[in-house]
């Protein structure tokens, strides 16, 4: 069905008051930016309208309500004044009434009512028609818990955050409008279904069935909101549905149920862990939303094999003891890690790893196979269990050079771990000791182990042994560099392929580029 107007912006007059001579008003700027972005995404001129409130008042108008049957979407700009405005809340109720008589309030899994949160308001005070609808927060909380508005006139990060959020909203609007515009007959639907079945049959010959359609991206603390938004944006651009797609309750019991329901629909769960503990849903446990989501997802992984990924961001300056304990449990507790790959490093490294994981889950045949016929040379990468995730960029690069890369066995009885170590030391062509979070004693014990390598029944000479230095920096590592020790690779500034040129040359590997 085609609508004459794509969206109506409902707002309180006071929220469009200019705060400087150059400012036209937040609502006016938001309206213009949104209309432009949606038009570009839809490829047509979009009609987004609002009451200009020329009298400077919030007035309920029958003329506005008369346009609702011709309007596809309703956008509420939430603020304290909006919630207290009788006329603004009447607009919501009238649109809901009209929409329920005209295609319904929801189309597939999307609501025709979108909630722009300009200023934080307690969800319990919101009209029930929008309390559960998808929300777009145009602010972030600072370190003191005070909301800082996204506004173009502030420039810098505030302007970029504002534009990113408008773009998120524009993306979802064009998606919902496309759904609404699909007014096909049952016959055409059936014909298309038959065509799709034939297409799928053909694709099965060459392309594996897509196993991942829905991804749970967990709520996080405010300092990682932009990182989460970036990933969500890219996942949506690749056609994935991202949950949760509505605001989560702040009642602990209801929060847990909503998270559980969303995880049941998802094939991958992604978690962000930063310096801050995050918000705490109301309940006796007093656990943060971040911890609760991790616990529920870990249980789902244990029960049904839900794949998970946890990104631990730069944690310098963690002060909250509760968050310190949680991060420690992520690194050391099997229960907290259940089913998860724990990734450290930059956001770009994490996003790259997420999409690698999705490709692997969707097409397991693309996963590199490591066997004696797959590679001429084998590298044994020795690392501490805490550094497993940090070695991923290194391992990916070496595998891309057609090298077999093995790391130690971290779980099992002592005899199994010892047997695995001896087999790797016997079979490998080169050894790379990854010196990261392990302490100096750990490094010395590993070096002592390597000195015994000649006692193993090797069938070929060892081509190279290198020590790769990684964060965090320590006095021992700095001294290794300052003393010019041989076969030391300084990777403390981050991984770069060029760091491995010498190693690759020594093992006579083709293509060092």
mmCIF file with all atom_site columns, C-alpha atoms in Angstrom, residues 134-135 137 165 168 212-221 224-248 255 258-273 289-294 296-297 306-311 347 350-351 354-355 358:
data_model
loop_
_atom_site.group_PDB
_atom_site.id
_atom_site.type_symbol
_atom_site.label_atom_id
_atom_site.label_alt_id
_atom_site.label_comp_id
_atom_site.label_asym_id
_atom_site.label_entity_id
_atom_site.label_seq_id
_atom_site.pdbx_PDB_ins_code
_atom_site.Cartn_x
_atom_site.Cartn_y
_atom_site.Cartn_z
_atom_site.occupancy
_atom_site.B_iso_or_equiv
_atom_site.pdbx_formal_charge
_atom_site.auth_seq_id
_atom_site.auth_comp_id
_atom_site.auth_asym_id
_atom_site.auth_atom_id
_atom_site.pdbx_PDB_model_num
ATOM 1  C CA . UNK A 1 134 ? 11.894 0.898   19.284 1.00 0.00 ? 134 UNK A CA 1
ATOM 2  C CA . UNK A 1 135 ? 13.862 3.758   20.784 1.00 0.00 ? 135 UNK A CA 1
ATOM 3  C CA . UNK A 1 137 ? 18.605 7.669   22.119 1.00 0.00 ? 137 UNK A CA 1
ATOM 4  C CA . UNK A 1 165 ? 21.769 8.218   15.167 1.00 0.00 ? 165 UNK A CA 1
ATOM 5  C CA . UNK A 1 168 ? 20.163 4.592   12.121 1.00 0.00 ? 168 UNK A CA 1
ATOM 6  C CA . UNK A 1 212 ? 22.457 -16.980 10.590 1.00 0.00 ? 212 UNK A CA 1
ATOM 7  C CA . UNK A 1 213 ? 19.627 -14.479 10.276 1.00 0.00 ? 213 UNK A CA 1
ATOM 8  C CA . UNK A 1 214 ? 19.225 -12.994 13.747 1.00 0.00 ? 214 UNK A CA 1
ATOM 9  C CA . UNK A 1 215 ? 21.954 -11.708 16.050 1.00 0.00 ? 215 UNK A CA 1
ATOM 10 C CA . UNK A 1 216 ? 21.643 -10.591 19.651 1.00 0.00 ? 216 UNK A CA 1
ATOM 11 C CA . UNK A 1 217 ? 23.817 -7.542  20.352 1.00 0.00 ? 217 UNK A CA 1
ATOM 12 C CA . UNK A 1 218 ? 23.762 -6.989  24.099 1.00 0.00 ? 218 UNK A CA 1
ATOM 13 C CA . UNK A 1 219 ? 23.120 -3.674  25.779 1.00 0.00 ? 219 UNK A CA 1
ATOM 14 C CA . UNK A 1 220 ? 26.264 -2.113  27.168 1.00 0.00 ? 220 UNK A CA 1
ATOM 15 C CA . UNK A 1 221 ? 27.505 0.794   29.270 1.00 0.00 ? 221 UNK A CA 1
ATOM 16 C CA . UNK A 1 224 ? 30.714 1.638   24.432 1.00 0.00 ? 224 UNK A CA 1
ATOM 17 C CA . UNK A 1 225 ? 27.361 2.720   22.991 1.00 0.00 ? 225 UNK A CA 1
ATOM 18 C CA . UNK A 1 226 ? 28.905 4.205   19.862 1.00 0.00 ? 226 UNK A CA 1
ATOM 19 C CA . UNK A 1 227 ? 30.969 1.040   19.284 1.00 0.00 ? 227 UNK A CA 1
ATOM 20 C CA . UNK A 1 228 ? 27.808 -1.060  19.651 1.00 0.00 ? 228 UNK A CA 1
ATOM 21 C CA . UNK A 1 229 ? 25.903 1.231   17.288 1.00 0.00 ? 229 UNK A CA 1
ATOM 22 C CA . UNK A 1 230 ? 28.641 0.939   14.657 1.00 0.00 ? 230 UNK A CA 1
ATOM 23 C CA . UNK A 1 231 ? 28.486 -2.848  14.725 1.00 0.00 ? 231 UNK A CA 1
ATOM 24 C CA . UNK A 1 232 ? 24.671 -2.886  14.669 1.00 0.00 ? 232 UNK A CA 1
ATOM 25 C CA . UNK A 1 233 ? 24.735 -0.551  11.663 1.00 0.00 ? 233 UNK A CA 1
ATOM 26 C CA . UNK A 1 234 ? 27.074 -2.829  9.742  1.00 0.00 ? 234 UNK A CA 1
ATOM 27 C CA . UNK A 1 235 ? 25.150 -5.980  10.655 1.00 0.00 ? 235 UNK A CA 1
ATOM 28 C CA . UNK A 1 236 ? 21.908 -4.423  9.397  1.00 0.00 ? 236 UNK A CA 1
ATOM 29 C CA . UNK A 1 237 ? 23.647 -3.274  6.227  1.00 0.00 ? 237 UNK A CA 1
ATOM 30 C CA . UNK A 1 238 ? 24.555 -6.927  5.621  1.00 0.00 ? 238 UNK A CA 1
ATOM 31 C CA . UNK A 1 239 ? 20.918 -7.983  6.016  1.00 0.00 ? 239 UNK A CA 1
ATOM 32 C CA . UNK A 1 240 ? 20.947 -9.388  9.551  1.00 0.00 ? 240 UNK A CA 1
ATOM 33 C CA . UNK A 1 241 ? 18.145 -8.772  12.017 1.00 0.00 ? 241 UNK A CA 1
ATOM 34 C CA . UNK A 1 242 ? 19.485 -7.399  15.300 1.00 0.00 ? 242 UNK A CA 1
ATOM 35 C CA . UNK A 1 243 ? 17.824 -7.952  18.669 1.00 0.00 ? 243 UNK A CA 1
ATOM 36 C CA . UNK A 1 244 ? 16.697 -6.530  21.003 1.00 0.00 ? 244 UNK A CA 1
ATOM 37 C CA . UNK A 1 245 ? 14.699 -4.234  18.734 1.00 0.00 ? 245 UNK A CA 1
ATOM 38 C CA . UNK A 1 246 ? 12.665 -2.672  21.554 1.00 0.00 ? 246 UNK A CA 1
ATOM 39 C CA . UNK A 1 247 ? 13.694 -1.060  24.817 1.00 0.00 ? 247 UNK A CA 1
ATOM 40 C CA . UNK A 1 248 ? 14.343 -3.604  27.558 1.00 0.00 ? 248 UNK A CA 1
ATOM 41 C CA . UNK A 1 255 ? 14.368 -7.830  31.767 1.00 0.00 ? 255 UNK A CA 1
ATOM 42 C CA . UNK A 1 258 ? 12.874 -10.260 27.396 1.00 0.00 ? 258 UNK A CA 1
ATOM 43 C CA . UNK A 1 259 ? 16.571 -11.099 27.025 1.00 0.00 ? 259 UNK A CA 1
ATOM 44 C CA . UNK A 1 260 ? 15.818 -14.824 27.114 1.00 0.00 ? 260 UNK A CA 1
ATOM 45 C CA . UNK A 1 261 ? 13.101 -14.499 24.465 1.00 0.00 ? 261 UNK A CA 1
ATOM 46 C CA . UNK A 1 262 ? 15.401 -12.513 22.168 1.00 0.00 ? 262 UNK A CA 1
ATOM 47 C CA . UNK A 1 263 ? 18.260 -14.987 22.619 1.00 0.00 ? 263 UNK A CA 1
ATOM 48 C CA . UNK A 1 264 ? 15.937 -17.876 21.727 1.00 0.00 ? 264 UNK A CA 1
ATOM 49 C CA . UNK A 1 265 ? 15.429 -16.217 18.336 1.00 0.00 ? 265 UNK A CA 1
ATOM 50 C CA . UNK A 1 266 ? 19.135 -15.574 17.775 1.00 0.00 ? 266 UNK A CA 1
ATOM 51 C CA . UNK A 1 267 ? 21.933 -17.703 16.362 1.00 0.00 ? 267 UNK A CA 1
ATOM 52 C CA . UNK A 1 268 ? 24.776 -15.552 17.713 1.00 0.00 ? 268 UNK A CA 1
ATOM 53 C CA . UNK A 1 269 ? 25.113 -13.382 20.812 1.00 0.00 ? 269 UNK A CA 1
ATOM 54 C CA . UNK A 1 270 ? 27.594 -10.502 20.965 1.00 0.00 ? 270 UNK A CA 1
ATOM 55 C CA . UNK A 1 271 ? 28.636 -8.786  24.203 1.00 0.00 ? 271 UNK A CA 1
ATOM 56 C CA . UNK A 1 272 ? 30.562 -5.565  24.884 1.00 0.00 ? 272 UNK A CA 1
ATOM 57 C CA . UNK A 1 273 ? 32.556 -5.255  28.122 1.00 0.00 ? 273 UNK A CA 1
ATOM 58 C CA . UNK A 1 289 ? 22.333 -5.457  32.717 1.00 0.00 ? 289 UNK A CA 1
ATOM 59 C CA . UNK A 1 290 ? 25.681 -6.407  31.138 1.00 0.00 ? 290 UNK A CA 1
ATOM 60 C CA . UNK A 1 291 ? 26.270 -9.240  33.613 1.00 0.00 ? 291 UNK A CA 1
ATOM 61 C CA . UNK A 1 292 ? 22.682 -10.497 33.454 1.00 0.00 ? 292 UNK A CA 1
ATOM 62 C CA . UNK A 1 293 ? 22.793 -10.692 29.653 1.00 0.00 ? 293 UNK A CA 1
ATOM 63 C CA . UNK A 1 294 ? 26.088 -12.590 29.776 1.00 0.00 ? 294 UNK A CA 1
ATOM 64 C CA . UNK A 1 296 ? 21.556 -15.734 30.365 1.00 0.00 ? 296 UNK A CA 1
ATOM 65 C CA . UNK A 1 297 ? 23.455 -16.123 27.087 1.00 0.00 ? 297 UNK A CA 1
ATOM 66 C CA . UNK A 1 306 ? 24.353 -20.686 21.139 1.00 0.00 ? 306 UNK A CA 1
ATOM 67 C CA . UNK A 1 307 ? 27.479 -19.164 19.607 1.00 0.00 ? 307 UNK A CA 1
ATOM 68 C CA . UNK A 1 308 ? 28.829 -16.156 21.500 1.00 0.00 ? 308 UNK A CA 1
ATOM 69 C CA . UNK A 1 309 ? 31.470 -13.455 21.176 1.00 0.00 ? 309 UNK A CA 1
ATOM 70 C CA . UNK A 1 310 ? 32.684 -11.108 23.920 1.00 0.00 ? 310 UNK A CA 1
ATOM 71 C CA . UNK A 1 311 ? 34.697 -7.981  23.199 1.00 0.00 ? 311 UNK A CA 1
ATOM 72 C CA . UNK A 1 347 ? 36.952 -2.227  17.601 1.00 0.00 ? 347 UNK A CA 1
ATOM 73 C CA . UNK A 1 350 ? 36.597 -7.125  16.795 1.00 0.00 ? 350 UNK A CA 1
ATOM 74 C CA . UNK A 1 351 ? 34.231 -6.257  13.934 1.00 0.00 ? 351 UNK A CA 1
ATOM 75 C CA . UNK A 1 354 ? 32.613 -10.994 14.095 1.00 0.00 ? 354 UNK A CA 1
ATOM 76 C CA . UNK A 1 355 ? 32.168 -11.160 10.324 1.00 0.00 ? 355 UNK A CA 1
ATOM 77 C CA . UNK A 1 358 ? 29.516 -15.269 10.716 1.00 0.00 ? 358 UNK A CA 1
#
